[in-house]
Coordinates of C-alpha atoms in Angstrom, one line a residue:
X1 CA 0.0 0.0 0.0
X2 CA 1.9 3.0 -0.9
X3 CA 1.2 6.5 0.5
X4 CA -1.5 7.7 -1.5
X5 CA -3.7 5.0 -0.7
X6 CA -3.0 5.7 2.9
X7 CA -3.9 9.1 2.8
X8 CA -7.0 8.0 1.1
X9 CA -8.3 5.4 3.2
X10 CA -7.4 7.7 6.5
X11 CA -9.6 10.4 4.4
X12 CA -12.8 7.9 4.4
X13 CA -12.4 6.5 7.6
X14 CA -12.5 10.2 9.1
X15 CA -15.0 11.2 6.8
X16 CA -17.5 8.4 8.3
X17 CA -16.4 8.9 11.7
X18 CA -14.6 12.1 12.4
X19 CA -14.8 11.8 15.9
X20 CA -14.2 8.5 16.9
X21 CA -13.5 7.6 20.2
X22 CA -12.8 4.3 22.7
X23 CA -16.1 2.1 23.3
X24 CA -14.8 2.1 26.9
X25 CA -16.8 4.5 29.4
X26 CA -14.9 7.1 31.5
X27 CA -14.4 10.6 32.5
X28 CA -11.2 10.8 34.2
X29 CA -8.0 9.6 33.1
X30 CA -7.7 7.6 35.5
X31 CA -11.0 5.8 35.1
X32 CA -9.9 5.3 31.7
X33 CA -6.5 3.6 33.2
X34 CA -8.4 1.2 35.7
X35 CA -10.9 0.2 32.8
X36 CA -8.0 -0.4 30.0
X37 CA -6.6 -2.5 32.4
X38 CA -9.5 -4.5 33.3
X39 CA -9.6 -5.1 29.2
X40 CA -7.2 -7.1 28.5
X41 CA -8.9 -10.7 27.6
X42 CA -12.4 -8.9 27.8
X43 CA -14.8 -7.0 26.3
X44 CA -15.5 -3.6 26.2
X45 CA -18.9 -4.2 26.8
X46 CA -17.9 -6.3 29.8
X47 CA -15.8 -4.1 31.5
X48 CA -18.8 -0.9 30.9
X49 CA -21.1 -3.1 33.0
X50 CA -18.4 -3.4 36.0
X51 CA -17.5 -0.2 35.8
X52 CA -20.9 1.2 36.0
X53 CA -21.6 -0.3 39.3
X54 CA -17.9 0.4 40.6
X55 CA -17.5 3.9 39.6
X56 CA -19.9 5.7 41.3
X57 CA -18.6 4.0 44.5
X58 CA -14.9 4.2 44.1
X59 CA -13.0 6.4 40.7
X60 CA -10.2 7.7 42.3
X61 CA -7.2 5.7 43.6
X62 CA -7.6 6.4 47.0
X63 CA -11.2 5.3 46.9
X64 CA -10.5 2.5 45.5
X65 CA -7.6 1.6 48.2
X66 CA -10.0 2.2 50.9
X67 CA -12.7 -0.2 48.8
X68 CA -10.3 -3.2 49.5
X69 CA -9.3 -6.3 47.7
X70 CA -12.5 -8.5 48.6
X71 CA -15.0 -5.3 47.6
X72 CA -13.4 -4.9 44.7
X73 CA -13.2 -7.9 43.7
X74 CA -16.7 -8.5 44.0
X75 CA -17.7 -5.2 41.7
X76 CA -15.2 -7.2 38.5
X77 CA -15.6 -10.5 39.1
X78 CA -17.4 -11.0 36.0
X79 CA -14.5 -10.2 33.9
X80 CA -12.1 -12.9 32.5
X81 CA -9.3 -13.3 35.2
X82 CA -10.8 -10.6 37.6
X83 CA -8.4 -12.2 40.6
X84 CA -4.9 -11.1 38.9
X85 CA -6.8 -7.9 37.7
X86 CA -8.3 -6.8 41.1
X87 CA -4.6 -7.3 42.5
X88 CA -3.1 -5.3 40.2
X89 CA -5.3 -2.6 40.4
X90 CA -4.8 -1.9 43.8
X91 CA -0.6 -2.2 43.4
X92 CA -1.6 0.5 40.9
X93 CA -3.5 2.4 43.2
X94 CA -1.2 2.6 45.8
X95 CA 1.6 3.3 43.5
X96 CA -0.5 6.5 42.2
X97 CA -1.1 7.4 45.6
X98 CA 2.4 7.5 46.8
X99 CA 4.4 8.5 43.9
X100 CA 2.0 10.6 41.9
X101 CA -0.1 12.4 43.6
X102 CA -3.1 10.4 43.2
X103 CA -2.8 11.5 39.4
X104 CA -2.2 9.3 36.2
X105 CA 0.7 9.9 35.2
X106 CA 1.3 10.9 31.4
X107 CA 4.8 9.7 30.6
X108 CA 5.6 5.8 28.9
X109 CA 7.7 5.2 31.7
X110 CA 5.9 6.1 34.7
X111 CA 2.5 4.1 33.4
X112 CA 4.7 1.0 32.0
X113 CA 5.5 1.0 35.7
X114 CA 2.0 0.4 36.8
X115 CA 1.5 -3.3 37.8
X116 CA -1.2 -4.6 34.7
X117 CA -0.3 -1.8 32.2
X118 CA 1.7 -3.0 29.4
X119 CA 2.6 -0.6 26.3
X120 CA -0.3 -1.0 24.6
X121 CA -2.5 0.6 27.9
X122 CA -0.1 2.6 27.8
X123 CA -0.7 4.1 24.7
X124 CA -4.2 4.0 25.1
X125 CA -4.2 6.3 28.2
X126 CA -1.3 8.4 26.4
X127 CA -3.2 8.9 23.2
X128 CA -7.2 8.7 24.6
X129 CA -6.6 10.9 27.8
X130 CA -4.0 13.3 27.0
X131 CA -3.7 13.4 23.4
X132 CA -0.4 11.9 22.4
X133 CA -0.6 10.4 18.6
X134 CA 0.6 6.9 19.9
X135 CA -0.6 3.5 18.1
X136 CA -1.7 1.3 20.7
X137 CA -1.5 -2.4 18.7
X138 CA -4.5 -4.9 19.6
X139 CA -5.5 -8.0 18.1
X140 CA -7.7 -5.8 15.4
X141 CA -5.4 -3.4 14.6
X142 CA -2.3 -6.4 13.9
X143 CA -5.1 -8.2 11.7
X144 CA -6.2 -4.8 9.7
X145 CA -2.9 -3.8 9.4
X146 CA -1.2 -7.0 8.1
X147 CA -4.5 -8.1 5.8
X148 CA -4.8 -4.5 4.5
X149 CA -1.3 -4.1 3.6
X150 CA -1.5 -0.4 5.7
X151 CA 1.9 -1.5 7.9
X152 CA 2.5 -5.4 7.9
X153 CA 4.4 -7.1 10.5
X154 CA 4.8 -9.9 11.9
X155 CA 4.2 -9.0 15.7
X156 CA 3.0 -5.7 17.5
X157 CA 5.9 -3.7 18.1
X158 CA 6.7 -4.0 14.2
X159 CA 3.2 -3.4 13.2
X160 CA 3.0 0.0 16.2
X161 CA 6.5 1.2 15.0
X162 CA 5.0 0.6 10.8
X163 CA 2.1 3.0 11.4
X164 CA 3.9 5.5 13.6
X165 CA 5.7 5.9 10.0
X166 CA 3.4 5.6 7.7
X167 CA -0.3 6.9 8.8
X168 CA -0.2 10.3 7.6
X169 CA 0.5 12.9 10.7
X170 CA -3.0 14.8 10.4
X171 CA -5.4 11.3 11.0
X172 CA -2.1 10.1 13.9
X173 CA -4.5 11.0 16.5
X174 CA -7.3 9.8 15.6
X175 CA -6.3 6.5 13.8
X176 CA -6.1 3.6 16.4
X177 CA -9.9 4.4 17.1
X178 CA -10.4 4.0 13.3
X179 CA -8.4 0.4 13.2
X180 CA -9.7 -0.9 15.7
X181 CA -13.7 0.2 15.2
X182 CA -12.7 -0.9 11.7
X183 CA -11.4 -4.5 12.6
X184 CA -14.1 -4.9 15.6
X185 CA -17.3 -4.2 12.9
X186 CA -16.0 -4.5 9.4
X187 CA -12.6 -6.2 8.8
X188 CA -13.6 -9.1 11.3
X189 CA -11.2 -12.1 11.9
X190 CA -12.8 -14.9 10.5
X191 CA -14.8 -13.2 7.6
X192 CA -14.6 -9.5 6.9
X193 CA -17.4 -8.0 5.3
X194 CA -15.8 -6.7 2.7
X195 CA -18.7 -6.4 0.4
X196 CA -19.5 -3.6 3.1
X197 CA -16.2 -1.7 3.5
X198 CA -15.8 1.5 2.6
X199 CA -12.0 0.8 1.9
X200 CA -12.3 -2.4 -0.2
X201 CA -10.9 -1.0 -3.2
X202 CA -8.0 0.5 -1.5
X203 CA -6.9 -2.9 0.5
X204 CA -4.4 -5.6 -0.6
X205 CA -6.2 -8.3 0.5
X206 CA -6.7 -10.8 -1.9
X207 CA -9.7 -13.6 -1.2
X208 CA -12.5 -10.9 -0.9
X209 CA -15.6 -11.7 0.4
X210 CA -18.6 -11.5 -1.6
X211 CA -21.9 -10.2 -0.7
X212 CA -23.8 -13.0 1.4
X213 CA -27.8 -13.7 0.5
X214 CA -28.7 -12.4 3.4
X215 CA -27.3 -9.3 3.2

């Protein structure tokens, strides 16, 4: 895929979504950080149900200190290893607490510090809460950007290091929403729809899928 194509297929993306945003609910950076870390190996729409109940009862890092391991637990146990996550969210807590302020804090470093928080929440909080044009790499952006051809690689670093190159500077910010949204509803692991992508004719991907019957 060579630049133009890039540029255009940014252009569309924005053009039916020029706002897009994370399909994770929050309002404060650091609800933002406890809910990307309660992600991994869930769903967003998982995660929105916990959070809804746990939220208004504890969203700061203190609050959720004082809410305790077994209280906590209780409010994610419905998310895929909730045990590991509920301990690692309070290591996180306490870390915020006595090194930061109580803040998130907005550096690689400081968050890949954070027990739970790899580089990839990392660049989500970076990115989605303070604006930083990071790629954070998931599952759909590795699979839309190796089957597209838009940065191929053969893990995520490669793949994160591809796009910081070659997505076009003015869509950086917004252009891990647009992958992902893009791999979750349209460029889908098993069978993308391509007969209903609005990038079809600017992807390398070979075995197209044809319109199905019931369409």
């Amino acid at each position: 895929m060579n630049n133009t194509k890039r540029h255009a297929l940014f252009s569309r993306l924005r053009e039916a979504n020029p706002h897009p945003k994370t399909e994770l609910e929050y309002t404060t950076p650091f609800e933002l950080l406890i809910a990307v870390l309660l992600s991994a190996q869930a769903t967003d729409v998982g995660v929105n149900k916990a959070t809804r109940r746990l939220y208004p009862v504890a969203n700061t890092p203190q609050a959720m200190l004082d809410l305790g391991l077994d209280e906590l637990t209780g409010y994610i146990q419905t998310i895929g290893l909730y045990k590991t996550k509920a301990k690692n969210v309070l290591a996180t807590c306490r870390i915020l607490v006595d090194q930061h302020g109580g803040e998130v804090p907005r550096d690689r470093e400081s968050l890949e510090a954070l027990p739970g928080v790899g580089r990839k929440t990392a660049n989500v909080v970076m990115n989605t809460a303070f604006g930083e044009p990071t790629m954070a790499v998931d599952t759909h952006i590795f699979r839309v950007s190796n089957r597209t051809g838009l940065a191929p690689g053969k893990n995520v670093d490669i793949v994160e290091h591809k796009l910081l190159k070659f997505v076009p500077k003015e869509f950086l910010q917004d252009a891990h929403h647009w992958l992902i949204l893009h791999g979750r509803y349209t460029c889908v692991a098993r069978t993308p729809k391509c007969w209903n992508c609005l990038i079809a004719d600017l992807c390398d991907f070979k075995q197209k899928t044809p319109t199905p019957a019931n369409a």
